[in-house]
């Protein structure tokens, strides 16, 4: 299981690092990659100011559970993260759309839990 978790972490780290790098030139805000290696959480946060309005929100939040499933908790983009994961060989049974309640997850092609 550890090999699978490490493999998934590497893929997500690369995906999110590239996302942040593509937005590095923005002047109004910064994109920060936050990784908790011990608990297997990966997040991208946007911080900054729009005139006198604070910008601070999550763009992505992934969690890799001990059973090796990737939980997508937050996706504030139009990216189809499930498709991105599948293209890297991650099976649907290892992807959970955590931002949907369980009764809606049952209607997807992905894992419920």
mmCIF file of C-alpha atoms in Angstrom:
data_model
loop_
_atom_site.group_PDB
_atom_site.id
_atom_site.type_symbol
_atom_site.label_atom_id
_atom_site.label_comp_id
_atom_site.label_asym_id
_atom_site.label_seq_id
_atom_site.Cartn_x
_atom_site.Cartn_y
_atom_site.Cartn_z
ATOM 1 C CA UNK A 1 0.000 0.000 0.000
ATOM 2 C CA UNK A 2 2.841 2.407 0.786
ATOM 3 C CA UNK A 3 4.167 2.149 -2.785
ATOM 4 C CA UNK A 4 0.757 3.013 -4.165
ATOM 5 C CA UNK A 5 0.379 5.999 -1.813
ATOM 6 C CA UNK A 6 3.864 7.276 -2.720
ATOM 7 C CA UNK A 7 3.094 6.876 -6.442
ATOM 8 C CA UNK A 8 -0.149 8.827 -6.076
ATOM 9 C CA UNK A 9 1.577 11.513 -4.002
ATOM 10 C CA UNK A 10 4.253 11.957 -6.687
ATOM 11 C CA UNK A 11 1.650 12.376 -9.399
ATOM 12 C CA UNK A 12 -0.422 14.866 -7.369
ATOM 13 C CA UNK A 13 2.691 16.816 -6.347
ATOM 14 C CA UNK A 14 3.683 17.166 -10.020
ATOM 15 C CA UNK A 15 0.166 18.134 -11.106
ATOM 16 C CA UNK A 16 -0.153 20.798 -8.403
ATOM 17 C CA UNK A 17 3.424 22.097 -8.757
ATOM 18 C CA UNK A 18 2.769 22.676 -12.472
ATOM 19 C CA UNK A 19 -0.537 24.388 -11.709
ATOM 20 C CA UNK A 20 1.152 26.775 -9.254
ATOM 21 C CA UNK A 21 4.097 27.444 -11.608
ATOM 22 C CA UNK A 22 1.731 28.429 -14.439
ATOM 23 C CA UNK A 23 0.255 31.114 -12.184
ATOM 24 C CA UNK A 24 3.491 32.440 -10.684
ATOM 25 C CA UNK A 25 3.400 35.680 -12.683
ATOM 26 C CA UNK A 26 0.133 36.965 -11.251
ATOM 27 C CA UNK A 27 0.583 40.273 -9.480
ATOM 28 C CA UNK A 28 -2.651 40.337 -7.477
ATOM 29 C CA UNK A 29 -2.147 37.062 -5.641
ATOM 30 C CA UNK A 30 0.103 34.084 -5.067
ATOM 31 C CA UNK A 31 -0.628 30.399 -5.350
ATOM 32 C CA UNK A 32 0.909 28.245 -2.651
ATOM 33 C CA UNK A 33 1.318 24.487 -2.619
ATOM 34 C CA UNK A 34 0.838 23.038 0.867
ATOM 35 C CA UNK A 35 1.767 19.400 1.463
ATOM 36 C CA UNK A 36 1.345 17.383 4.643
ATOM 37 C CA UNK A 37 3.465 14.298 3.946
ATOM 38 C CA UNK A 38 2.603 12.597 7.220
ATOM 39 C CA UNK A 39 -1.168 12.687 6.681
ATOM 40 C CA UNK A 40 -1.077 12.713 2.852
ATOM 41 C CA UNK A 41 -2.885 15.996 2.206
ATOM 42 C CA UNK A 42 -2.031 18.197 -0.783
ATOM 43 C CA UNK A 43 -3.575 21.639 -1.236
ATOM 44 C CA UNK A 44 -3.228 24.736 -3.368
ATOM 45 C CA UNK A 45 -4.185 28.005 -1.716
ATOM 46 C CA UNK A 46 -4.574 31.390 -3.380
ATOM 47 C CA UNK A 47 -3.614 34.427 -1.263
ATOM 48 C CA UNK A 48 -3.468 38.135 -1.992
ATOM 49 C CA UNK A 49 -5.467 41.318 -2.283
ATOM 50 C CA UNK A 50 -7.919 42.721 -4.796
ATOM 51 C CA UNK A 51 -7.812 46.423 -3.874
ATOM 52 C CA UNK A 52 -9.067 46.308 -0.274
ATOM 53 C CA UNK A 53 -10.566 42.805 -0.481
ATOM 54 C CA UNK A 54 -8.616 39.839 0.901
ATOM 55 C CA UNK A 55 -8.199 36.838 -1.389
ATOM 56 C CA UNK A 56 -7.676 33.624 0.563
ATOM 57 C CA UNK A 57 -9.214 30.375 -0.590
ATOM 58 C CA UNK A 58 -8.484 26.793 -1.498
ATOM 59 C CA UNK A 59 -8.175 25.904 -5.157
ATOM 60 C CA UNK A 60 -7.491 22.177 -4.610
ATOM 61 C CA UNK A 61 -7.480 19.806 -1.655
ATOM 62 C CA UNK A 62 -6.591 16.142 -2.053
ATOM 63 C CA UNK A 63 -6.249 13.501 0.621
ATOM 64 C CA UNK A 64 -4.795 10.045 0.090
ATOM 65 C CA UNK A 65 -6.344 7.736 2.672
ATOM 66 C CA UNK A 66 -4.571 4.741 4.196
ATOM 67 C CA UNK A 67 -6.497 2.413 1.845
ATOM 68 C CA UNK A 68 -4.818 4.175 -1.107
ATOM 69 C CA UNK A 69 -7.874 6.044 -2.334
ATOM 70 C CA UNK A 70 -7.511 9.635 -3.490
ATOM 71 C CA UNK A 71 -10.224 11.868 -2.052
ATOM 72 C CA UNK A 72 -10.836 15.075 -3.975
ATOM 73 C CA UNK A 73 -12.211 17.451 -1.337
ATOM 74 C CA UNK A 74 -11.946 20.740 -3.254
ATOM 75 C CA UNK A 75 -11.678 21.578 -6.944
ATOM 76 C CA UNK A 76 -12.360 25.250 -7.703
ATOM 77 C CA UNK A 77 -11.367 24.941 -11.359
ATOM 78 C CA UNK A 78 -12.883 23.600 -14.531
ATOM 79 C CA UNK A 79 -10.277 20.810 -14.651
ATOM 80 C CA UNK A 80 -11.719 17.294 -14.775
ATOM 81 C CA UNK A 81 -9.496 15.902 -12.034
ATOM 82 C CA UNK A 82 -10.961 12.419 -12.347
ATOM 83 C CA UNK A 83 -9.926 12.368 -15.997
ATOM 84 C CA UNK A 84 -6.443 13.682 -15.124
ATOM 85 C CA UNK A 85 -6.038 10.890 -12.575
ATOM 86 C CA UNK A 86 -7.338 8.217 -14.952
ATOM 87 C CA UNK A 87 -4.899 9.348 -17.659
ATOM 88 C CA UNK A 88 -2.099 8.562 -15.186
ATOM 89 C CA UNK A 89 -3.410 5.030 -14.742
ATOM 90 C CA UNK A 90 -5.270 5.565 -11.475
ATOM 91 C CA UNK A 91 -8.383 3.375 -11.510
ATOM 92 C CA UNK A 92 -11.847 4.831 -10.899
ATOM 93 C CA UNK A 93 -12.087 2.601 -7.814
ATOM 94 C CA UNK A 94 -9.248 4.651 -6.208
ATOM 95 C CA UNK A 95 -10.876 8.059 -6.821
ATOM 96 C CA UNK A 96 -13.507 9.533 -4.485
ATOM 97 C CA UNK A 97 -15.301 12.809 -5.224
ATOM 98 C CA UNK A 98 -15.376 13.894 -1.585
ATOM 99 C CA UNK A 99 -16.979 17.241 -2.418
ATOM 100 C CA UNK A 100 -20.205 15.358 -3.267
ATOM 101 C CA UNK A 101 -22.398 13.716 -0.629
ATOM 102 C CA UNK A 102 -22.386 9.882 -0.671
ATOM 103 C CA UNK A 103 -25.779 9.600 -2.411
ATOM 104 C CA UNK A 104 -24.421 11.595 -5.381
ATOM 105 C CA UNK A 105 -21.127 9.683 -5.424
ATOM 106 C CA UNK A 106 -23.154 6.527 -6.039
ATOM 107 C CA UNK A 107 -24.216 8.022 -9.379
ATOM 108 C CA UNK A 108 -20.638 8.609 -10.550
ATOM 109 C CA UNK A 109 -18.169 6.212 -12.124
ATOM 110 C CA UNK A 110 -15.896 6.643 -9.096
ATOM 111 C CA UNK A 111 -15.678 5.100 -5.644
ATOM 112 C CA UNK A 112 -18.257 6.077 -3.024
ATOM 113 C CA UNK A 113 -15.906 5.698 -0.027
#
